[in-house]
PDB file of C-alpha atoms in Angstrom:
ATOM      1  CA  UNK A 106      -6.109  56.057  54.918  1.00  0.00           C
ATOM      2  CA  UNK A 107      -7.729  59.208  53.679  1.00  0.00           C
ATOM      3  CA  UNK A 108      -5.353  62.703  53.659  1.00  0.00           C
ATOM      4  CA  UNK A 109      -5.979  64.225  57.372  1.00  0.00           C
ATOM      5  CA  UNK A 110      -5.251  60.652  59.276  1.00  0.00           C
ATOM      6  CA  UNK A 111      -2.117  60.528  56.917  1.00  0.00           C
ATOM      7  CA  UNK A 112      -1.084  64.322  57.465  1.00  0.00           C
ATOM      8  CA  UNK A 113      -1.974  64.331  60.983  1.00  0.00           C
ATOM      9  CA  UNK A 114       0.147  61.028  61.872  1.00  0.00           C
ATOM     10  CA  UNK A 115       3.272  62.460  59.766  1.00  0.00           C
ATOM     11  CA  UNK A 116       2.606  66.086  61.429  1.00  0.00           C
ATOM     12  CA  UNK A 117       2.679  63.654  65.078  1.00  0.00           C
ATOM     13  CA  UNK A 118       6.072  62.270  64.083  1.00  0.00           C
ATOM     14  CA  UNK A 119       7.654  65.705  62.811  1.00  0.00           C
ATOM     15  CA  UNK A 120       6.149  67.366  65.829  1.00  0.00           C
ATOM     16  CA  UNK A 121       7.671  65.076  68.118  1.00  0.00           C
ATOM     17  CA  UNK A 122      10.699  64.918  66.626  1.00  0.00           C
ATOM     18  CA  UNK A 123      11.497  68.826  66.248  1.00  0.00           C
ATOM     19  CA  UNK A 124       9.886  69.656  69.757  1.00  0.00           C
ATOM     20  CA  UNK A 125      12.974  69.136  72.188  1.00  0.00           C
ATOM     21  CA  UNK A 126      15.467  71.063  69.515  1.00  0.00           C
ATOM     22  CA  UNK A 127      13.048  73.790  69.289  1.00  0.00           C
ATOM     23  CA  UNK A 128      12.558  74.293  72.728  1.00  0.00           C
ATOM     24  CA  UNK A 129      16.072  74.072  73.753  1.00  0.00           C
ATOM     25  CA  UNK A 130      16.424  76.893  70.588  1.00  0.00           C
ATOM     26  CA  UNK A 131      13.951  78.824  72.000  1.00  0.00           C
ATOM     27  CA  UNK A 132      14.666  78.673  75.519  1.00  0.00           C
ATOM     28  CA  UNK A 133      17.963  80.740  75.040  1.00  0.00           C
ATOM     29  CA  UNK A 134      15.072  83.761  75.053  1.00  0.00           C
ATOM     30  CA  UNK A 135      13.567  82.636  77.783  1.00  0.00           C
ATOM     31  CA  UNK A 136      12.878  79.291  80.519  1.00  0.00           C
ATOM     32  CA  UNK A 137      12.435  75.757  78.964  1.00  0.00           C
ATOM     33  CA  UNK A 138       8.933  75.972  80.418  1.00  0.00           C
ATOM     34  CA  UNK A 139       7.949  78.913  77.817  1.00  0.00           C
ATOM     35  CA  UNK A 140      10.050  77.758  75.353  1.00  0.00           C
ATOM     36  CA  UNK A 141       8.128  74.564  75.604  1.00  0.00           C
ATOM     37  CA  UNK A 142       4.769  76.587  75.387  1.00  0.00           C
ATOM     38  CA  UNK A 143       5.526  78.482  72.726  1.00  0.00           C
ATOM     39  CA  UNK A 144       6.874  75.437  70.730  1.00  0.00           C
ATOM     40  CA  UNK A 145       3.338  74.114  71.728  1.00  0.00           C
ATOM     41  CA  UNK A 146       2.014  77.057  70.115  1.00  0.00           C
ATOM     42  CA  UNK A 147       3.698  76.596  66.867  1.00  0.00           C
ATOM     43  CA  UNK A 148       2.367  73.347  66.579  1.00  0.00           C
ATOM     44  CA  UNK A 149      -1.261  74.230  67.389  1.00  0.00           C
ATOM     45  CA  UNK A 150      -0.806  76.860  64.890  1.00  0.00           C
ATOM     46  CA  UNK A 151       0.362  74.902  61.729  1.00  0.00           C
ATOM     47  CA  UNK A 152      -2.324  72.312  62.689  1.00  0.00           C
ATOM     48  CA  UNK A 153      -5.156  74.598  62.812  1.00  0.00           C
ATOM     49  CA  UNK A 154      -4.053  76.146  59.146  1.00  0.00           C
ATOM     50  CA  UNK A 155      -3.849  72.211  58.191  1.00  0.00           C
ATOM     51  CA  UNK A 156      -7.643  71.893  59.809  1.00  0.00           C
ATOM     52  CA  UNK A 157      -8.853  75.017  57.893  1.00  0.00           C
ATOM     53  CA  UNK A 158      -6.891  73.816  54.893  1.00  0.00           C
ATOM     54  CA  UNK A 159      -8.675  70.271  55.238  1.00  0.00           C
ATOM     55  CA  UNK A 160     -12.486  71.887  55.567  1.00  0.00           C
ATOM     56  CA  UNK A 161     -12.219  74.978  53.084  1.00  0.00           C
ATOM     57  CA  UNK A 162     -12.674  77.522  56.003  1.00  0.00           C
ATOM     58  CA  UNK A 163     -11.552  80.710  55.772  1.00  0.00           C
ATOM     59  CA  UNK A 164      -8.400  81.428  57.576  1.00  0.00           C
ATOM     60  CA  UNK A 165      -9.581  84.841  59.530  1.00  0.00           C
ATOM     61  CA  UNK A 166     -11.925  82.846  61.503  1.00  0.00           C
ATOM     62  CA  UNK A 167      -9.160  80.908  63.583  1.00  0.00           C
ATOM     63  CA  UNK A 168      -7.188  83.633  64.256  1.00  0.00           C
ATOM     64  CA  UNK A 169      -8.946  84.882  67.324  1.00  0.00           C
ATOM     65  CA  UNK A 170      -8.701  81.503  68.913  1.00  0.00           C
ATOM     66  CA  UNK A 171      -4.814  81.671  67.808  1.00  0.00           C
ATOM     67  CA  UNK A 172      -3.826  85.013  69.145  1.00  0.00           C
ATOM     68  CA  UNK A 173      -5.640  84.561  72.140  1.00  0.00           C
ATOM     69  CA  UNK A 174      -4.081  81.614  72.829  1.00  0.00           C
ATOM     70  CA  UNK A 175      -0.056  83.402  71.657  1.00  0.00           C
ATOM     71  CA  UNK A 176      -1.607  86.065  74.529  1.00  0.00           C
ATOM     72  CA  UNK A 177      -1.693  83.292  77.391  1.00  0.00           C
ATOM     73  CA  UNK A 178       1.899  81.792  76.345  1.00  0.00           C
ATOM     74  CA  UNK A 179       3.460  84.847  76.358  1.00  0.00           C
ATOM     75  CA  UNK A 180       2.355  85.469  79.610  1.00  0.00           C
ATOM     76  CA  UNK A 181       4.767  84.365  82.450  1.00  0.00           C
ATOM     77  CA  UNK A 182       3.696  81.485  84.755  1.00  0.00           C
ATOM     78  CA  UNK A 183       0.282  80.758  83.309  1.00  0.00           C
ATOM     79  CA  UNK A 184       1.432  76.933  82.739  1.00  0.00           C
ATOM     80  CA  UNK A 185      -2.009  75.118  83.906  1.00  0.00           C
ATOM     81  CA  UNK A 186      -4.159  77.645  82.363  1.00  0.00           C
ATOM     82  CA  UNK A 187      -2.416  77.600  78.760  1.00  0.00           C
ATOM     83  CA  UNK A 188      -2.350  73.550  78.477  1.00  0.00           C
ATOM     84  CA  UNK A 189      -6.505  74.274  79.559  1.00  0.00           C
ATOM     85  CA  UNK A 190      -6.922  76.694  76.846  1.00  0.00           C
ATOM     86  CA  UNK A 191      -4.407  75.094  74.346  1.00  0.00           C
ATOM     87  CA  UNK A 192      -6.806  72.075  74.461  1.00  0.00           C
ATOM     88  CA  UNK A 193     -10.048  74.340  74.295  1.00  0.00           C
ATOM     89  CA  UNK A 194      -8.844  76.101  71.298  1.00  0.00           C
ATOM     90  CA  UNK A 195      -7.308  72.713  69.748  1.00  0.00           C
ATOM     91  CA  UNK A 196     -11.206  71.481  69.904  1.00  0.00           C
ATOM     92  CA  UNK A 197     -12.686  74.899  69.156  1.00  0.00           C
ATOM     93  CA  UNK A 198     -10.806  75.443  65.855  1.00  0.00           C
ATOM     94  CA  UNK A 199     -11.631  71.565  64.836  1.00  0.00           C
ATOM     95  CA  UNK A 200     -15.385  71.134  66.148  1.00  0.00           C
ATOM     96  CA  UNK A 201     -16.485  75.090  66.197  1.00  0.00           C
ATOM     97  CA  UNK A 202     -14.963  76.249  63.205  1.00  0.00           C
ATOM     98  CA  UNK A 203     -13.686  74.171  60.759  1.00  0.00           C
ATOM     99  CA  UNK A 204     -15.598  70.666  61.228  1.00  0.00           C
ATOM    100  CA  UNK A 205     -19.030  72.377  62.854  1.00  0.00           C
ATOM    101  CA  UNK A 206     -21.570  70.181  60.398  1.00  0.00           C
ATOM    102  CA  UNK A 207     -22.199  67.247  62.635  1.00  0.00           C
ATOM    103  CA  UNK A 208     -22.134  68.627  66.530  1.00  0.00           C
ATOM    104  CA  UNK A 209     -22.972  65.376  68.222  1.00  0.00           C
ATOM    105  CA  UNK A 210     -20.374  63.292  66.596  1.00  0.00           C
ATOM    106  CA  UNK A 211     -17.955  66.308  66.892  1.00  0.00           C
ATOM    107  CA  UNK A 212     -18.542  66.380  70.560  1.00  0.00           C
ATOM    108  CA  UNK A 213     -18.134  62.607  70.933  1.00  0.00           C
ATOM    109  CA  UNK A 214     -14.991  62.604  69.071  1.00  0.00           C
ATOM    110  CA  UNK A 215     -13.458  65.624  70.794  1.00  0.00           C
ATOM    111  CA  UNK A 216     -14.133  63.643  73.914  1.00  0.00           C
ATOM    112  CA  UNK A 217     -12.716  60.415  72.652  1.00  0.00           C
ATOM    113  CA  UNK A 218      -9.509  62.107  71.529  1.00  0.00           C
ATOM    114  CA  UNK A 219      -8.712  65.039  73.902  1.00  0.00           C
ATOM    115  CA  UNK A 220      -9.438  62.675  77.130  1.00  0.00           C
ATOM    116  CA  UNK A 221      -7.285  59.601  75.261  1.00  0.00           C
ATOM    117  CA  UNK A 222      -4.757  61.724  74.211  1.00  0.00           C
ATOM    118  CA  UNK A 223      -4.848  63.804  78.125  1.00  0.00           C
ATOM    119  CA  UNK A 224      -4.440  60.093  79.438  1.00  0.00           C
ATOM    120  CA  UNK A 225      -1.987  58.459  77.238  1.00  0.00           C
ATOM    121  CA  UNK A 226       0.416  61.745  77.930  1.00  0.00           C
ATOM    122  CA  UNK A 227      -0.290  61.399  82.004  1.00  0.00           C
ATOM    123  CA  UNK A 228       0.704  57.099  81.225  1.00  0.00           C
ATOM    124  CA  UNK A 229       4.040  58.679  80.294  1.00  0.00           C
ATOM    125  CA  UNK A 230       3.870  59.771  84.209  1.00  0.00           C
ATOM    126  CA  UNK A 231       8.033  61.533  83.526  1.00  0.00           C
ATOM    127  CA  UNK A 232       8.682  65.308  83.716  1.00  0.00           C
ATOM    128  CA  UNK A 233      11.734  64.827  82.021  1.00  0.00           C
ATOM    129  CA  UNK A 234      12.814  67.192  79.315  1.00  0.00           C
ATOM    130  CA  UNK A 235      12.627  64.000  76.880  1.00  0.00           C
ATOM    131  CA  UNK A 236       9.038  62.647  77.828  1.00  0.00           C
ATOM    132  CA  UNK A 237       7.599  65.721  76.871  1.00  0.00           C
ATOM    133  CA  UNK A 238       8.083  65.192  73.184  1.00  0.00           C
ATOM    134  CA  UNK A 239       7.330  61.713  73.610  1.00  0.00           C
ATOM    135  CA  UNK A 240       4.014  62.821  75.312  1.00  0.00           C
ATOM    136  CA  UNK A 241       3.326  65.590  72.267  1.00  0.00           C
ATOM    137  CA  UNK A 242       3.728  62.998  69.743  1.00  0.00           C
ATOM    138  CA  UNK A 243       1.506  60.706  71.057  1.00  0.00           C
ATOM    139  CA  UNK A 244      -1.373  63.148  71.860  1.00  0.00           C
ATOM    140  CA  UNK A 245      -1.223  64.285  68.232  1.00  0.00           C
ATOM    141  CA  UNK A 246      -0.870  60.656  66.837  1.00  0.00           C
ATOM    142  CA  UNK A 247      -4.490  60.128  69.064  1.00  0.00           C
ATOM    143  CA  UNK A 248      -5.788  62.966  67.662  1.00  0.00           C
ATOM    144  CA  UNK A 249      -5.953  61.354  64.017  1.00  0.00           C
ATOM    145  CA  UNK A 250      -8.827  59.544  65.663  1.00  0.00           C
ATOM    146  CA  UNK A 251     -10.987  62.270  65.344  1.00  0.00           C
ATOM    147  CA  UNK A 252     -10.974  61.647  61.651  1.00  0.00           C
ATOM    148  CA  UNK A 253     -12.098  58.468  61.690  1.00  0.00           C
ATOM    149  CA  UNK A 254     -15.132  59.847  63.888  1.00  0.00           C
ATOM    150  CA  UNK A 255     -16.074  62.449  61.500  1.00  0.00           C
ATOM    151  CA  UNK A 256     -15.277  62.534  58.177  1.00  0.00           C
ATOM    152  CA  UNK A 257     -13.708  64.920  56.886  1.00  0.00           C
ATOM    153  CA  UNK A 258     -15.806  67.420  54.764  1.00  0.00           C
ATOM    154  CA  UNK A 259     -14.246  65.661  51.007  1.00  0.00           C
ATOM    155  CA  UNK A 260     -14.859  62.157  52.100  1.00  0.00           C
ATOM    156  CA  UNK A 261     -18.417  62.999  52.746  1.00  0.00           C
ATOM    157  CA  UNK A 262     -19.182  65.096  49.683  1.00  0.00           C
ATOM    158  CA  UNK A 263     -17.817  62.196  47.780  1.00  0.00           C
ATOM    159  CA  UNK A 264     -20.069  59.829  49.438  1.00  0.00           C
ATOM    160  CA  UNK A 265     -22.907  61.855  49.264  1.00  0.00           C
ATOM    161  CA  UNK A 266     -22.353  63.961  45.787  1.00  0.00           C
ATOM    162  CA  UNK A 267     -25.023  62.785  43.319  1.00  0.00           C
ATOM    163  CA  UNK A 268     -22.845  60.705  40.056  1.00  0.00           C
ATOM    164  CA  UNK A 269     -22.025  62.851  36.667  1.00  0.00           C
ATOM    165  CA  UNK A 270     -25.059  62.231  34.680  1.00  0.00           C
ATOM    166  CA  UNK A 271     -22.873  61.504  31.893  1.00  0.00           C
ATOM    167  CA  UNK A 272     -21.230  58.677  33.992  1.00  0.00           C
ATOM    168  CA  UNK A 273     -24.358  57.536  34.932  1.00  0.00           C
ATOM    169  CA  UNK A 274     -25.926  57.384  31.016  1.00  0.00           C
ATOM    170  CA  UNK A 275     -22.813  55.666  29.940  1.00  0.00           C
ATOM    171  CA  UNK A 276     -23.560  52.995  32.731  1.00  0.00           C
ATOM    172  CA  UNK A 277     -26.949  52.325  31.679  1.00  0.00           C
ATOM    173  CA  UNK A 278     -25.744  51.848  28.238  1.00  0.00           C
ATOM    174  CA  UNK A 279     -22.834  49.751  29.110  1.00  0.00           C
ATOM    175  CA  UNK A 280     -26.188  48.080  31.104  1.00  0.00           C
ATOM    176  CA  UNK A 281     -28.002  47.733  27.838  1.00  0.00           C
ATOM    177  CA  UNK A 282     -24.771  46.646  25.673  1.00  0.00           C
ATOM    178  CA  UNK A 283     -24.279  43.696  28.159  1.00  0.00           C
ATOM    179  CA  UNK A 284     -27.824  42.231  27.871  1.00  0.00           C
ATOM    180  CA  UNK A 285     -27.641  42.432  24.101  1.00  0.00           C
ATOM    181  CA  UNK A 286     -27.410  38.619  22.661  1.00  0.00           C
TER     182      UNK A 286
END
């Protein structure tokens, strides 16, 4: 299991797990419903600097999509349109800026895992306070398929990197040793 499946499944479980105590923390400034979105926030946040983190990308370039997404859940009763943009930004940051090398794969995989994740959350089908961090877990936990879809950018340039020319003259002579009588 290479670093961003690993990191994105523990990040699923932590996320999860913190979601409902944040939110009720948070909602003592305002509803559940924004604390909720701006808990959501947090946690799109921290995974795009993890996604930047993962591909070497500068960190300027995701902070329009971040701040214009902090714009919409600030804004009172915009709950339809911010889970919209949350997921456009969640697959703009991933496919448009940080993992942009391989656009048909990317698009494939951001269809795969948005629309998975989308329907595992609606399975939970409860608009309890408790489903919802059930449902955030989940969705994250499917987004670690994305990963296995495209490599990251270090698996790839490991696969791909031409060997140490060292390395490879001390295989051919370990080649040569071998064969000697």
């Amino acid at each position: 299991m290479n670093k961003p499946i690993r990191t994105t499944v523990v990040f699923a479980l932590v996320s999860g797990a913190l979601t409902l105590p944040l939110s009720e923390l948070l909602s003592r400034f305002g509803s559940y419903p924004a604390a909720f979105k701006w808990v959501l926030w947090m946690d799109l946040a921290i995974y795009a600097l993890l996604l930047a983190r993962w591909s070497h990308t500068r960190l300027l370039p995701i902070l329009f999509p971040l701040a214009l997404l902090l714009g919409v859940a600030l804004w009172p009763d915009t709950w339809i349109g911010f889970y919209a943009l949350a997921l456009g930004v969640l697959c703009w940051v991933r496919s448009g800026i940080c993992f942009g090398d391989t656009p048909l794969r990317a698009l494939i995989a951001e269809l795969v895992t948005v629309a998975g994740g989308i329907a595992l959350v609606g399975t939970l089908g409860s608009h309890s306070r408790a489903a919802w961090p059930l449902g955030l877990g989940v969705f994250i936990l499917v987004q670690a398929l994305y990963f296995y879809i495209v490599p990251a950018d270090s698996d790839r340039k490991a696969k791909t990197a031409s060997p140490d020319p060292f390395e490879q003259a001390r295989h051919e002579a370990e080649k040569v040793l071998t064969q000697l009588p």
